């Protein structure tokens, strides 16, 4: 009974915090800390993400670049994660980064941003079609096959979000166990069955280069794999309006998902790199997924390889569900502030399910549009990975920059949340911001030399199109209707 009273009191407190930001509580608070850690880790799921884009690492530097860049990325990412956790504790609103920018930036520059990616669907499609190629070597994977299967993943995530939103917390808690068991199973199996492991020099020092560029350049573009493996840890920020004790628990979930991801990602990379067979065969595998080639090289069994790959597909399906949930909440929050065309529609919350159904459908449509890039370019997967990663990293950079501007202009000196970094806050913000800016620039670099229209990295073009759409939206509807969270409006009027 006392526990129920504490939970009710906590929920009331969180509702009050939300009301001070100018919003009414509309979504159901069902997530606890464990459920949100499971949700966040299932979205981040670093070891799966690293394995899914292994082809980038294999071609761009090989094992040494993959492993050492991973360690460096994880260390600097903690500066970003701690900084975002502190801001999230102060402003627990579903808009996440864009809301923080609007609140923290000096009033004359406060604006909102939104980043969306669909890479997870590509990854799931690659694993399924890769298994088909392994079982039936005469089957040739076509680009349109990959796109259509990716559409299926987007559809499954959409259906799950609309039909079973009340199950998200339970699925999240089960996902932690499922994810870690899959991780341990794969690590143990490939290490135990592989009797022709690579030497330590191959794993830690011998750089492999299939790009046509120089070694230094390869080391830089090889950062993409590690950067992709360590993003999306902002997911709890977009679910704060569905969390109990969000001001305390959401920051913990953000940071814990990074630590768990860093440890599992490092262990996975080392094991996978020791078990890689011929590097050229792995990079040019007809399955299109080097990790499937590693499984087969280790086990020597098609059935065993498909079993391990299918375990990863399950994790990807769960991640697809959670990514769509987090993305739709961002769209919902943006529409709630009249930041989108037809905002009233996308901000509508279904009373029975207590979720923004139209925002979920819009998130699905955006994912499908991004997946369609693969129809037009052979480097579509690389480009979508780059767009997704750069989108997330830029969305992380904006609130960190706004936090620094708020501090040095005396707009907001101390964040009001219970989770605080104290005297280290500004220094960690600075370190994180420099890291995010540097990596975001490198994501636009081409991956193969010589560069032509077929293998060009179109990330900068895609970002430009998104910027153009944003500008048109701003000047047609946003400039008139959108000002950001209402706490900003109140401050501007006072």
mmCIF file of N, CA and C in Angstrom, residues 66-123:
data_model
loop_
_atom_site.group_PDB
_atom_site.id
_atom_site.type_symbol
_atom_site.label_atom_id
_atom_site.label_comp_id
_atom_site.label_asym_id
_atom_site.label_seq_id
_atom_site.Cartn_x
_atom_site.Cartn_y
_atom_site.Cartn_z
ATOM 1 N N UNK A 66 38.518 -0.913 -36.038
ATOM 2 C CA UNK A 66 37.247 -1.198 -35.372
ATOM 3 C C UNK A 66 37.402 -1.191 -33.856
ATOM 4 N N UNK A 67 38.413 -1.869 -33.354
ATOM 5 C CA UNK A 67 38.565 -2.044 -31.899
ATOM 6 C C UNK A 67 39.036 -0.770 -31.219
ATOM 7 N N UNK A 68 40.108 -0.154 -31.735
ATOM 8 C CA UNK A 68 40.652 1.027 -31.059
ATOM 9 C C UNK A 68 39.736 2.235 -31.209
ATOM 10 N N UNK A 69 39.081 2.363 -32.367
ATOM 11 C CA UNK A 69 38.138 3.479 -32.515
ATOM 12 C C UNK A 69 36.941 3.291 -31.595
ATOM 13 N N UNK A 70 36.551 2.027 -31.369
ATOM 14 C CA UNK A 70 35.432 1.758 -30.469
ATOM 15 C C UNK A 70 35.750 2.227 -29.054
ATOM 16 N N UNK A 71 36.938 1.922 -28.576
ATOM 17 C CA UNK A 71 37.321 2.342 -27.226
ATOM 18 C C UNK A 71 37.313 3.870 -27.117
ATOM 19 N N UNK A 72 37.891 4.534 -28.126
ATOM 20 C CA UNK A 72 37.922 5.995 -28.101
ATOM 21 C C UNK A 72 36.538 6.608 -28.167
ATOM 22 N N UNK A 73 35.706 6.079 -29.070
ATOM 23 C CA UNK A 73 34.338 6.593 -29.213
ATOM 24 C C UNK A 73 33.557 6.436 -27.910
ATOM 25 N N UNK A 74 33.694 5.285 -27.260
ATOM 26 C CA UNK A 74 32.939 5.023 -26.022
ATOM 27 C C UNK A 74 33.338 5.984 -24.908
ATOM 28 N N UNK A 75 34.645 6.234 -24.786
ATOM 29 C CA UNK A 75 35.121 7.122 -23.721
ATOM 30 C C UNK A 75 34.559 8.535 -23.912
ATOM 31 N N UNK A 76 34.637 9.055 -25.143
ATOM 32 C CA UNK A 76 34.162 10.416 -25.383
ATOM 33 C C UNK A 76 32.633 10.478 -25.356
ATOM 34 N N UNK A 77 32.000 9.387 -25.757
ATOM 35 C CA UNK A 77 30.531 9.356 -25.729
ATOM 36 C C UNK A 77 29.990 9.532 -24.320
ATOM 37 N N UNK A 78 30.725 9.049 -23.335
ATOM 38 C CA UNK A 78 30.282 9.213 -21.945
ATOM 39 C C UNK A 78 30.133 10.682 -21.581
ATOM 40 N N UNK A 79 30.998 11.530 -22.139
ATOM 41 C CA UNK A 79 30.874 12.972 -21.885
ATOM 42 C C UNK A 79 29.549 13.484 -22.427
ATOM 43 N N UNK A 80 29.166 12.986 -23.614
ATOM 44 C CA UNK A 80 27.895 13.389 -24.218
ATOM 45 C C UNK A 80 26.724 12.841 -23.403
ATOM 46 N N UNK A 81 26.818 11.561 -23.031
ATOM 47 C CA UNK A 81 25.713 10.908 -22.316
ATOM 48 C C UNK A 81 25.460 11.562 -20.957
ATOM 49 N N UNK A 82 26.531 11.830 -20.204
ATOM 50 C CA UNK A 82 26.361 12.476 -18.903
ATOM 51 C C UNK A 82 25.763 13.874 -19.069
ATOM 52 N N UNK A 83 26.214 14.605 -20.082
ATOM 53 C CA UNK A 83 25.695 15.954 -20.324
ATOM 54 C C UNK A 83 24.206 15.918 -20.670
ATOM 55 N N UNK A 84 23.822 14.973 -21.546
ATOM 56 C CA UNK A 84 22.424 14.854 -21.930
ATOM 57 C C UNK A 84 21.569 14.374 -20.762
ATOM 58 N N UNK A 85 22.132 13.498 -19.927
ATOM 59 C CA UNK A 85 21.396 13.002 -18.759
ATOM 60 C C UNK A 85 21.058 14.140 -17.808
ATOM 61 N N UNK A 86 22.012 15.045 -17.628
ATOM 62 C CA UNK A 86 21.784 16.189 -16.740
ATOM 63 C C UNK A 86 20.678 17.085 -17.287
ATOM 64 N N UNK A 87 20.710 17.338 -18.590
ATOM 65 C CA UNK A 87 19.673 18.180 -19.203
ATOM 66 C C UNK A 87 18.316 17.490 -19.146
ATOM 67 N N UNK A 88 18.313 16.174 -19.387
ATOM 68 C CA UNK A 88 17.069 15.400 -19.352
ATOM 69 C C UNK A 88 16.427 15.441 -17.974
ATOM 70 N N UNK A 89 17.247 15.394 -16.928
ATOM 71 C CA UNK A 89 16.736 15.452 -15.563
ATOM 72 C C UNK A 89 16.051 16.792 -15.284
ATOM 73 N N UNK A 90 16.604 17.843 -15.886
ATOM 74 C CA UNK A 90 16.031 19.176 -15.666
ATOM 75 C C UNK A 90 14.764 19.402 -16.481
ATOM 76 N N UNK A 91 14.737 18.839 -17.693
ATOM 77 C CA UNK A 91 13.613 19.080 -18.605
ATOM 78 C C UNK A 91 13.123 17.753 -19.198
ATOM 79 N N UNK A 92 12.365 16.966 -18.414
ATOM 80 C CA UNK A 92 11.888 15.651 -18.876
ATOM 81 C C UNK A 92 10.666 15.757 -19.776
ATOM 82 N N UNK A 93 10.901 16.040 -21.047
ATOM 83 C CA UNK A 93 9.807 16.231 -21.990
ATOM 84 C C UNK A 93 10.089 15.401 -23.233
ATOM 85 N N UNK A 94 9.035 14.871 -23.854
ATOM 86 C CA UNK A 94 9.183 13.924 -24.962
ATOM 87 C C UNK A 94 9.924 14.508 -26.165
ATOM 88 N N UNK A 95 9.916 15.822 -26.296
ATOM 89 C CA UNK A 95 10.631 16.439 -27.409
ATOM 90 C C UNK A 95 12.125 16.217 -27.350
ATOM 91 N N UNK A 96 12.638 15.924 -26.143
ATOM 92 C CA UNK A 96 14.065 15.647 -26.007
ATOM 93 C C UNK A 96 14.915 16.804 -26.489
ATOM 94 N N UNK A 97 15.829 16.508 -27.420
ATOM 95 C CA UNK A 97 16.836 17.481 -27.832
ATOM 96 C C UNK A 97 16.252 18.791 -28.350
ATOM 97 N N UNK A 98 15.211 18.697 -29.191
ATOM 98 C CA UNK A 98 14.698 19.938 -29.773
ATOM 99 C C UNK A 98 14.076 20.826 -28.688
ATOM 100 N N UNK A 99 13.427 20.209 -27.700
ATOM 101 C CA UNK A 99 12.841 20.984 -26.598
ATOM 102 C C UNK A 99 13.936 21.610 -25.743
ATOM 103 N N UNK A 100 15.004 20.865 -25.512
ATOM 104 C CA UNK A 100 16.108 21.391 -24.708
ATOM 105 C C UNK A 100 16.750 22.592 -25.386
ATOM 106 N N UNK A 101 16.891 22.508 -26.717
ATOM 107 C CA UNK A 101 17.465 23.622 -27.469
ATOM 108 C C UNK A 101 16.591 24.860 -27.290
ATOM 109 N N UNK A 102 15.293 24.694 -27.430
ATOM 110 C CA UNK A 102 14.369 25.817 -27.324
ATOM 111 C C UNK A 102 14.385 26.439 -25.933
ATOM 112 N N UNK A 103 14.588 25.604 -24.904
ATOM 113 C CA UNK A 103 14.584 26.094 -23.531
ATOM 114 C C UNK A 103 15.915 26.752 -23.158
ATOM 115 N N UNK A 104 17.018 26.101 -23.551
ATOM 116 C CA UNK A 104 18.332 26.534 -23.085
ATOM 117 C C UNK A 104 18.959 27.642 -23.917
ATOM 118 N N UNK A 105 18.724 27.622 -25.230
ATOM 119 C CA UNK A 105 19.348 28.640 -26.069
ATOM 120 C C UNK A 105 18.803 30.010 -25.696
ATOM 121 N N UNK A 106 19.644 31.045 -25.777
ATOM 122 C CA UNK A 106 19.135 32.400 -25.545
ATOM 123 C C UNK A 106 17.909 32.646 -26.420
ATOM 124 N N UNK A 107 16.899 33.343 -25.928
ATOM 125 C CA UNK A 107 15.622 33.493 -26.636
ATOM 126 C C UNK A 107 15.746 33.910 -28.099
ATOM 127 N N UNK A 108 16.764 34.717 -28.429
ATOM 128 C CA UNK A 108 16.858 35.190 -29.803
ATOM 129 C C UNK A 108 17.320 34.120 -30.772
ATOM 130 N N UNK A 109 17.861 32.984 -30.274
ATOM 131 C CA UNK A 109 18.330 31.941 -31.190
ATOM 132 C C UNK A 109 17.648 30.604 -30.945
ATOM 133 N N UNK A 110 16.699 30.540 -30.035
ATOM 134 C CA UNK A 110 16.073 29.263 -29.694
ATOM 135 C C UNK A 110 15.223 28.739 -30.840
ATOM 136 N N UNK A 111 15.518 27.527 -31.303
ATOM 137 C CA UNK A 111 14.749 26.848 -32.347
ATOM 138 C C UNK A 111 14.779 25.346 -32.074
ATOM 139 N N UNK A 112 13.973 24.581 -32.806
ATOM 140 C CA UNK A 112 13.924 23.142 -32.605
ATOM 141 C C UNK A 112 14.448 22.365 -33.786
ATOM 142 N N UNK A 113 14.904 21.109 -33.553
ATOM 143 C CA UNK A 113 15.386 20.245 -34.621
ATOM 144 C C UNK A 113 14.841 18.839 -34.418
ATOM 145 N N UNK A 114 14.855 18.043 -35.470
ATOM 146 C CA UNK A 114 14.391 16.659 -35.406
ATOM 147 C C UNK A 114 15.232 15.807 -36.338
ATOM 148 N N UNK A 115 15.705 14.672 -35.844
ATOM 149 C CA UNK A 115 16.480 13.752 -36.691
ATOM 150 C C UNK A 115 15.795 12.395 -36.690
ATOM 151 N N UNK A 116 15.751 11.772 -37.833
ATOM 152 C CA UNK A 116 15.094 10.480 -37.947
ATOM 153 C C UNK A 116 15.890 9.564 -38.859
ATOM 154 N N UNK A 117 16.009 8.303 -38.517
ATOM 155 C CA UNK A 117 16.744 7.352 -39.362
ATOM 156 C C UNK A 117 15.967 6.066 -39.517
ATOM 157 N N UNK A 118 16.368 5.245 -40.500
ATOM 158 C CA UNK A 118 15.678 3.979 -40.764
ATOM 159 C C UNK A 118 16.665 2.841 -40.960
ATOM 160 N N UNK A 119 17.864 2.980 -40.419
ATOM 161 C CA UNK A 119 18.916 2.001 -40.669
ATOM 162 C C UNK A 119 18.589 0.627 -40.097
ATOM 163 N N UNK A 120 17.888 0.605 -38.968
ATOM 164 C CA UNK A 120 17.574 -0.668 -38.329
ATOM 165 C C UNK A 120 16.832 -1.608 -39.280
ATOM 166 N N UNK A 121 15.934 -1.048 -40.098
ATOM 167 C CA UNK A 121 15.180 -1.873 -41.042
ATOM 168 C C UNK A 121 16.097 -2.499 -42.089
ATOM 169 N N UNK A 122 17.074 -1.722 -42.553
ATOM 170 C CA UNK A 122 18.062 -2.230 -43.494
ATOM 171 C C UNK A 122 18.834 -3.399 -42.894
ATOM 172 N N UNK A 123 19.230 -3.233 -41.639
ATOM 173 C CA UNK A 123 20.033 -4.258 -40.969
ATOM 174 C C UNK A 123 19.269 -5.567 -40.891
#
